[in-house]
Tab-separated table of C-alpha atoms in Angstrom:
chain	number	residue	atom	x	y	z
A	21	MET	CA	0.000	0.000	0.000
A	22	ILE	CA	1.304	3.424	-1.005
A	23	SER	CA	1.573	5.961	1.821
A	24	ALA	CA	-0.055	9.371	1.573
A	25	ARG	CA	3.379	10.956	1.203
A	26	MET	CA	4.189	8.776	-1.833
A	27	ALA	CA	0.730	8.850	-3.432
A	28	ARG	CA	1.214	12.090	-5.379
A	29	PRO	CA	4.633	11.199	-6.925
A	30	ALA	CA	3.304	7.757	-7.850
A	31	LYS	CA	0.303	9.243	-9.661
A	32	VAL	CA	2.558	11.646	-11.559
A	33	LEU	CA	4.797	8.748	-12.592
A	34	LEU	CA	1.861	6.612	-13.752
A	35	VAL	CA	0.297	9.441	-15.761
A	36	SER	CA	3.640	10.256	-17.396
A	37	GLY	CA	4.203	6.613	-18.273
A	38	ALA	CA	0.731	6.282	-19.776
A	39	THR	CA	1.234	9.442	-21.795
A	40	LEU	CA	4.514	8.094	-23.162
A	41	VAL	CA	2.907	4.788	-24.171
A	42	VAL	CA	0.056	6.576	-25.949
A	43	ALA	CA	2.549	8.798	-27.759
A	44	LEU	CA	4.569	5.778	-28.914
A	45	LEU	CA	1.454	3.998	-30.123
A	46	ALA	CA	0.310	7.094	-31.975
A	47	ALA	CA	3.701	7.411	-33.600
A	48	GLY	CA	3.603	3.769	-34.643
A	49	CYS	CA	0.121	4.131	-36.117
A	50	GLY	CA	1.133	7.297	-37.886
A	51	THR	CA	3.530	5.305	-40.105
A	52	GLU	CA	0.646	3.102	-41.267
A	53	ARG	CA	-1.520	5.829	-42.710
A	54	ILE	CA	-2.738	5.859	-46.303
A	55	SER	CA	-0.049	7.642	-48.297
A	56	VAL	CA	-2.042	8.661	-51.365
A	57	PRO	CA	-2.558	12.427	-51.775
A	58	ARG	CA	-6.140	13.564	-51.232
A	59	SER	CA	-5.793	15.773	-54.280
A	60	ASN	CA	-6.072	12.610	-56.377
A	61	ALA	CA	-9.634	11.987	-55.233
A	62	ALA	CA	-10.348	8.780	-57.171
A	63	ALA	CA	-7.059	7.079	-56.203
A	64	TYR	CA	-7.398	8.187	-52.570
A	65	GLU	CA	-10.948	6.822	-52.388
A	66	GLY	CA	-9.658	3.619	-53.947
A	67	ALA	CA	-6.940	3.364	-51.292
A	68	VAL	CA	-9.481	3.781	-48.478
A	69	LEU	CA	-11.724	1.099	-49.994
A	70	PHE	CA	-8.752	-1.211	-50.559
A	71	ASN	CA	-7.769	-0.770	-46.909
A	72	GLN	CA	-11.294	-1.635	-45.757
A	73	ARG	CA	-12.174	-4.466	-48.157
A	74	CYS	CA	-8.856	-5.985	-49.255
A	75	GLY	CA	-6.447	-5.290	-46.380
A	76	GLY	CA	-6.970	-8.683	-44.757
A	77	CYS	CA	-5.603	-10.558	-47.772
A	78	HIS	CA	-3.229	-8.214	-49.606
A	79	THR	CA	-0.174	-6.100	-48.844
A	80	LEU	CA	0.102	-2.617	-50.332
A	81	SER	CA	1.876	-0.043	-48.200
A	82	TYR	CA	0.210	2.926	-49.924
A	83	ALA	CA	-3.082	1.684	-48.450
A	84	ALA	CA	-1.453	0.658	-45.134
A	85	THR	CA	-2.352	-3.032	-45.566
A	86	HIS	CA	-0.262	-6.129	-44.724
A	87	GLY	CA	-2.480	-9.112	-45.546
A	88	SER	CA	-0.045	-11.087	-47.699
A	89	ALA	CA	2.068	-13.869	-46.237
A	90	SER	CA	5.583	-12.847	-45.201
A	91	ASN	CA	6.831	-16.414	-45.648
A	92	ILE	CA	5.669	-18.721	-48.432
A	93	LYS	CA	5.992	-21.742	-46.112
A	94	THR	CA	3.445	-20.320	-43.660
A	95	ARG	CA	1.124	-18.922	-46.329
A	96	LEU	CA	-2.611	-19.390	-45.832
A	97	ILE	CA	-5.166	-19.805	-48.601
A	98	THR	CA	-6.512	-16.333	-47.786
A	99	ASN	CA	-3.099	-14.672	-48.195
A	100	GLY	CA	-3.256	-12.865	-51.530
A	101	PRO	CA	-0.503	-11.315	-53.671
A	102	ASN	CA	1.827	-8.665	-52.278
A	103	PHE	CA	1.087	-5.651	-54.483
A	104	ASN	CA	4.178	-3.836	-53.252
A	105	LEU	CA	6.056	-6.328	-55.431
A	106	ARG	CA	3.489	-7.472	-57.966
A	107	CYS	CA	2.626	-5.156	-60.842
A	108	GLU	CA	-1.033	-4.939	-61.857
A	109	ARG	CA	-1.407	-2.986	-65.081
A	110	PRO	CA	-3.420	-2.043	-67.071
A	111	ALA	CA	-6.250	-1.034	-64.759
A	112	ILE	CA	-8.804	-3.070	-66.695
A	113	ARG	CA	-6.939	-6.189	-65.534
A	114	VAL	CA	-7.564	-5.193	-61.897
A	115	LEU	CA	-11.191	-4.427	-62.677
A	116	TYR	CA	-11.596	-7.869	-64.242
A	117	ALA	CA	-10.202	-9.491	-61.067
A	118	ILE	CA	-12.573	-7.461	-58.868
A	119	GLU	CA	-15.632	-8.436	-60.895
A	120	ASN	CA	-14.682	-12.107	-61.267
A	121	GLY	CA	-13.161	-12.978	-57.884
A	122	GLY	CA	-9.548	-12.800	-59.007
A	123	PHE	CA	-8.302	-14.859	-61.954
A	124	SER	CA	-9.063	-18.273	-60.448
A	125	GLY	CA	-12.258	-17.459	-58.536
A	126	ALA	CA	-11.133	-19.848	-55.787
A	127	THR	CA	-10.973	-17.593	-52.726
A	128	MET	CA	-11.632	-13.947	-53.514
A	129	PRO	CA	-15.354	-13.075	-53.565
A	130	GLN	CA	-16.756	-11.592	-56.759
A	131	ASN	CA	-17.676	-7.895	-56.832
A	132	ILE	CA	-16.172	-7.097	-53.446
A	133	VAL	CA	-16.690	-3.516	-54.599
A	134	VAL	CA	-18.920	-2.465	-57.488
A	135	GLY	CA	-19.682	0.447	-59.790
A	136	GLN	CA	-17.526	3.538	-59.457
A	137	GLN	CA	-15.965	2.201	-56.248
A	138	ALA	CA	-14.608	-0.784	-58.191
A	139	ARG	CA	-13.089	1.596	-60.728
A	140	ASP	CA	-11.507	3.711	-57.972
A	141	VAL	CA	-9.886	0.600	-56.466
A	142	ALA	CA	-8.694	-0.532	-59.906
A	143	LEU	CA	-7.139	2.879	-60.567
A	144	PHE	CA	-5.434	2.910	-57.160
A	145	VAL	CA	-3.966	-0.589	-57.477
A	146	ALA	CA	-2.821	-0.005	-61.070
A	147	THR	CA	-1.179	3.294	-60.070
A	148	TYR	CA	0.630	2.191	-56.904
A	149	SER	CA	1.298	-1.547	-57.281
A	150	GLY	CA	4.753	-2.903	-58.101
A	151	ARG	CA	6.650	0.157	-56.901
A	152	LYS	CA	8.871	-1.870	-54.560
A	153	ALA	CA	9.584	-4.697	-56.995
A	154	GLN	CA	13.199	-5.645	-57.568
A	155	LYS	CA	14.521	-4.166	-60.794
A	156	SER	CA	15.486	-6.549	-63.564
A	157	VAL	CA	16.960	-6.002	-67.007
A	158	ASP	CA	14.509	-8.442	-68.605
A	159	VAL	CA	11.351	-7.039	-66.987
A	160	THR	CA	9.742	-3.699	-67.856
A	161	PRO	CA	9.299	-1.583	-64.676
A	162	CYS	CA	5.681	-1.358	-63.591
A	163	GLN	CA	5.611	2.436	-63.737
A	164	ALA	CA	6.719	2.294	-67.386
A	165	LEU	CA	3.646	0.247	-68.336
A	166	PRO	CA	0.456	2.078	-69.385
A	167	ILE	CA	-2.431	2.191	-66.912
A	168	GLY	CA	-4.857	2.332	-69.810
A	169	PRO	CA	-8.508	3.406	-69.904
A	170	ILE	CA	-11.118	2.196	-67.413
A	171	PRO	CA	-14.599	1.422	-68.803
A	172	ALA	CA	-17.449	3.462	-67.350
A	173	PRO	CA	-19.783	1.775	-64.815
A	174	GLY	CA	-22.314	-0.414	-66.563
A	175	THR	CA	-19.996	-1.156	-69.490
A	176	PRO	CA	-19.411	-4.932	-69.652
A	177	LEU	CA	-15.844	-6.204	-69.887
A	178	THR	CA	-15.625	-8.206	-73.094
A	179	THR	CA	-13.003	-10.491	-74.540
A	180	THR	CA	-14.408	-10.241	-78.077
A	181	PRO	CA	-12.803	-7.534	-80.242
A	182	THR	CA	-14.915	-5.405	-82.502
A	183	THR	CA	-13.445	-6.402	-85.852
A	184	THR	CA	-15.013	-4.955	-88.954
A	185	THR	CA	-17.638	-7.137	-90.610
A	186	THR	CA	-19.348	-4.360	-92.564
A	187	PRO	CA	-18.420	-5.769	-95.984
A	188	THR	CA	-21.007	-8.542	-95.522
A	189	THR	CA	-23.930	-6.134	-95.208
A	190	PRO	CA	-24.012	-4.713	-98.757
A	191	THR	CA	-24.556	-8.170	-100.306
A	192	THR	CA	-27.783	-8.799	-98.401
A	193	PRO	CA	-30.000	-6.017	-99.829
A	194	THR	CA	-28.730	-6.315	-103.426
A	195	THR	CA	-30.167	-9.787	-104.051
A	196	PRO	CA	-33.864	-9.011	-103.413
A	197	THR	CA	-33.804	-5.657	-105.225
A	198	THR	CA	-32.599	-7.162	-108.516
A	199	THR	CA	-34.525	-10.439	-108.636
A	200	THR	CA	-37.794	-9.832	-106.761
A	201	PRO	CA	-39.406	-7.107	-108.943
A	202	ALA	CA	-38.599	-8.853	-112.232
A	203	PRO	CA	-40.877	-11.933	-112.023
A	204	PRO	CA	-44.130	-10.044	-111.213
A	205	LYS	CA	-43.765	-7.799	-114.313
A	206	LYS	CA	-43.301	-10.764	-116.598
A	207	LYS	CA	-46.260	-12.593	-115.070
A	208	LYS	CA	-48.607	-9.656	-115.590
A	209	LYS	CA	-47.687	-9.193	-119.258
A	210	LYS	CA	-47.790	-12.864	-120.154
A	211	ALA	CA	-50.854	-13.584	-118.075
A	212	SER	CA	-52.997	-11.547	-120.526
A	213	LYS	CA	-51.676	-13.607	-123.436
A	214	ALA	CA	-52.222	-16.793	-121.502
A	215	ALA	CA	-55.975	-16.471	-121.953
A	216	LYS	CA	-55.546	-17.248	-125.664
A	217	SER	CA	-52.740	-19.812	-125.382
A	218	PRO	CA	-52.443	-22.098	-122.298
A	219	ALA	CA	-49.213	-23.557	-123.676
A	220	LYS	CA	-47.517	-20.172	-123.464
A	221	VAL	CA	-48.430	-19.899	-119.780
A	222	LYS	CA	-46.456	-23.030	-118.995
A	223	LYS	CA	-43.464	-21.753	-120.934
A	224	THR	CA	-43.461	-18.368	-119.207
A	225	ALA	CA	-43.786	-20.024	-115.812
A	226	ALA	CA	-40.780	-22.141	-116.627
A	227	THR	CA	-38.742	-19.164	-117.774
A	228	THR	CA	-39.574	-17.057	-114.708
A	229	LYS	CA	-38.488	-19.818	-112.318
A	230	LYS	CA	-34.984	-20.089	-113.777
A	231	PRO	CA	-33.639	-16.692	-112.577
A	232	ALA	CA	-35.031	-17.303	-109.058
A	233	ALA	CA	-33.136	-20.592	-108.815
A	234	LYS	CA	-29.842	-19.009	-109.905
A	235	SER	CA	-29.888	-15.956	-107.605
A	236	PRO	CA	-29.209	-17.760	-104.278
A	237	THR	CA	-26.273	-19.662	-105.749
A	238	LYS	CA	-24.651	-16.412	-106.888
A	239	THR	CA	-25.042	-14.443	-103.662
A	240	THR	CA	-24.080	-17.132	-101.107
A	241	PRO	CA	-20.379	-17.402	-102.055
A	242	LYS	CA	-19.983	-13.618	-102.241
A	243	ALA	CA	-20.343	-13.296	-98.451
A	244	VAL	CA	-17.611	-15.895	-97.944
A	245	ALA	CA	-14.951	-14.933	-100.429
A	246	GLY	CA	-12.753	-11.938	-99.670
A	247	ASN	CA	-15.138	-10.044	-97.412
A	248	GLY	CA	-13.653	-10.869	-94.004
A	249	PRO	CA	-11.749	-8.570	-91.605
A	250	LYS	CA	-8.998	-6.616	-93.334
A	251	ILE	CA	-5.414	-6.846	-92.116
A	252	GLY	CA	-3.056	-4.076	-93.217
A	253	SER	CA	0.214	-2.522	-92.136
A	254	ALA	CA	1.378	0.773	-90.672
A	255	THR	CA	4.798	2.203	-89.949
A	256	ILE	CA	5.505	2.896	-86.268
A	257	ALA	CA	8.559	4.869	-85.182
A	258	GLY	CA	11.320	2.597	-83.931
A	259	LEU	CA	9.543	-0.541	-85.141
A	260	GLY	CA	8.988	-0.047	-88.864
A	261	PRO	CA	6.056	-1.587	-90.764
A	262	VAL	CA	3.839	-3.725	-88.490
A	263	LEU	CA	0.482	-5.446	-88.876
A	264	VAL	CA	-2.656	-3.496	-87.923
A	265	ASN	CA	-6.379	-4.240	-88.091
A	266	ALA	CA	-8.958	-2.342	-90.142
A	267	GLU	CA	-9.166	0.336	-87.421
A	268	GLY	CA	-5.396	0.897	-87.479
A	269	ARG	CA	-4.871	-0.797	-84.094
A	270	THR	CA	-1.527	-2.558	-83.684
A	271	LEU	CA	-1.617	-6.358	-83.729
A	272	TYR	CA	0.617	-8.489	-81.485
A	273	ILE	CA	1.779	-12.091	-81.189
A	274	PHE	CA	2.055	-13.944	-77.854
A	275	VAL	CA	5.302	-15.936	-77.479
A	276	PRO	CA	3.683	-18.812	-75.486
A	277	ASP	CA	1.404	-19.451	-78.505
A	278	ASN	CA	4.590	-20.749	-80.175
A	279	ASP	CA	3.098	-19.893	-83.616
A	280	LYS	CA	0.811	-22.924	-83.229
A	281	SER	CA	-2.329	-22.289	-81.174
A	282	VAL	CA	-4.288	-19.737	-79.123
A	283	THR	CA	-3.265	-19.851	-75.454
A	284	CYS	CA	-4.327	-16.366	-74.283
A	285	VAL	CA	-7.823	-16.909	-72.851
A	286	GLY	CA	-9.884	-15.768	-69.854
A	287	GLY	CA	-8.360	-12.808	-68.041
A	288	CYS	CA	-5.503	-12.686	-70.562
A	289	ALA	CA	-7.950	-12.225	-73.451
A	290	THR	CA	-9.595	-9.342	-71.594
A	291	ILE	CA	-6.300	-7.443	-71.779
A	292	TRP	CA	-5.282	-8.810	-75.181
A	293	PRO	CA	-8.476	-9.350	-77.225
A	294	PRO	CA	-7.886	-11.851	-80.036
A	295	ALA	CA	-8.440	-10.714	-83.623
A	296	ALA	CA	-11.560	-12.730	-84.393
A	297	VAL	CA	-12.776	-13.763	-87.816
A	298	PRO	CA	-16.509	-14.445	-88.306
A	299	THR	CA	-17.562	-17.991	-89.141
A	300	GLY	CA	-17.357	-18.718	-92.844
A	301	GLU	CA	-15.132	-15.736	-93.630
A	302	LYS	CA	-11.432	-15.280	-94.272
A	303	ALA	CA	-9.163	-12.379	-93.358
A	304	VAL	CA	-8.234	-10.161	-96.309
A	305	ALA	CA	-4.703	-8.833	-96.859
A	306	THR	CA	-4.283	-5.194	-97.849
A	307	GLY	CA	-1.209	-3.200	-98.801
A	308	ALA	CA	2.071	-4.999	-98.077
A	309	VAL	CA	0.405	-7.812	-96.127
A	310	LYS	CA	0.662	-11.233	-97.801
A	311	GLN	CA	-2.593	-13.140	-98.263
A	312	SER	CA	-0.658	-16.430	-98.291
A	313	LEU	CA	0.471	-15.846	-94.674
A	314	LEU	CA	-3.056	-15.192	-93.366
A	315	GLY	CA	-5.010	-18.008	-91.752
A	316	SER	CA	-7.023	-18.819	-88.639
A	317	ASP	CA	-6.847	-21.001	-85.541
A	318	PRO	CA	-9.677	-22.159	-83.279
A	319	ASN	CA	-10.190	-20.171	-80.090
A	320	PRO	CA	-10.625	-22.512	-77.081
A	321	THR	CA	-13.489	-20.283	-75.908
A	322	GLY	CA	-15.233	-20.414	-79.303
A	323	GLY	CA	-14.842	-18.997	-82.790
A	324	GLN	CA	-11.706	-18.455	-84.853
A	325	VAL	CA	-8.695	-16.164	-84.404
A	326	ILE	CA	-6.795	-14.632	-87.337
A	327	THR	CA	-3.220	-15.887	-87.704
A	328	TYR	CA	-0.225	-14.555	-89.635
A	329	ALA	CA	2.727	-16.795	-90.450
A	330	GLY	CA	1.120	-19.218	-87.982
A	331	TRP	CA	0.936	-16.717	-85.109
A	332	PRO	CA	-2.501	-15.870	-83.610
A	333	LEU	CA	-3.009	-12.085	-83.572
A	334	TYR	CA	-4.202	-9.895	-80.691
A	335	THR	CA	-4.816	-6.220	-79.912
A	336	TYR	CA	-3.937	-4.503	-76.605
A	337	VAL	CA	-6.621	-2.656	-74.616
A	338	ALA	CA	-4.160	-0.057	-73.331
A	339	ASP	CA	-3.386	1.141	-76.875
A	340	SER	CA	-5.670	4.155	-76.813
A	341	ALA	CA	-5.433	5.044	-80.513
A	342	ALA	CA	-4.265	3.867	-83.916
A	343	GLY	CA	-0.484	3.898	-84.172
A	344	ALA	CA	0.096	3.163	-80.476
A	345	ALA	CA	2.255	0.152	-79.624
A	346	GLY	CA	2.331	0.173	-75.830
A	347	GLY	CA	2.237	-3.618	-75.708
A	348	GLN	CA	5.524	-4.089	-77.566
A	349	ALA	CA	8.068	-6.241	-75.678
A	350	LEU	CA	5.871	-6.395	-72.571
A	351	ASN	CA	6.186	-9.414	-70.283
A	352	LEU	CA	2.557	-9.624	-69.197
A	353	ASN	CA	-0.131	-12.260	-68.615
A	354	GLY	CA	2.305	-15.139	-68.750
A	355	GLY	CA	4.669	-14.212	-71.548
A	356	LEU	CA	6.199	-11.709	-73.940
A	357	TRP	CA	4.270	-9.767	-76.579
A	358	TYR	CA	5.696	-8.521	-79.869
A	359	VAL	CA	4.514	-6.891	-83.078
A	360	ILE	CA	4.946	-8.703	-86.390
A	361	SER	CA	6.024	-7.333	-89.784
A	362	PRO	CA	4.260	-7.875	-93.140
A	363	SER	CA	7.065	-10.309	-94.053
A	364	GLY	CA	6.026	-12.497	-91.102
A	365	SER	CA	9.065	-11.677	-88.939
A	366	VAL	CA	8.539	-11.086	-85.217
A	367	ILE	CA	9.979	-7.695	-84.154
A	368	LYS	CA	11.549	-7.832	-80.701
A	369	VAL	CA	12.999	-4.333	-80.241
A	370	LYS	CA	11.393	-2.156	-77.561
A	371	SER	CA	8.972	0.557	-78.618
A	372	HIS	CA	9.187	4.229	-77.615
A	373	THR	CA	5.455	4.975	-78.151
């Protein structure tokens, strides 16, 4: 029991000690604050949401989270990737993972955030992930990769590219306009003569049926031959002539395809949409592109993918305009990506676009 004489000094000592402990705790917590500037409203909101919804499974110091395993041997199934080290670009890749429960769908719940909040988180992760990764000569630094556009809320993420199929539409209206009006006129004129000669009626009926039988056989092959998606070439600084689609978007090959088959599917195809060719059509070479090198391979998810010199062709969602080649020499989604020349040679130099 503390005497009355010692009571006051003891209280002072206890209060001072408690104050010191609180100060130390506050200092420790202060180092774990979200370190995204509030001036970047969308990224800051994304960091707050990431801290609240994803902090238990992922590490990303900019959001003050430490949910990833520190040792692979003691890793739990709920320990997700360490985004301090792992690069996640473009942002649409992050958005795909949010909407689909990661890329495997095994542990992460789908749509852990939705709408604009999902886009804020995607922007934050794409902007700040990979900043503490070890530098390597063979790997492009995360901050050098494009973040890319983020689709507006309500816009579905699609793996099917919008290749041009407009050439097939003109053939449809031309057939009925040329063949349909002709038979009625002949029937009306010869019907009046048929009253005098029944034999002539049979002959005219036979003659009017012949054009109708020929018209389908003429129009059906026209939609198949030479009216598929057009593949051309464009010259890009530092790369030279490369293959592009009808919209001028740069086309890439994926090294793991090994110029044999389509291997970029699922989340990969969301970032690198394959150049699809409609059923029954063939890609058409324009300019310096060689028709003999064009072909197609089956897509494991359905349909056909245009090939060149055996390589399946893809576009890159982060290329915001014709002439961009931001995907050149990227090591992303399981392998390297390169442009290809009209001669069929894979170009492996790095792009400056």
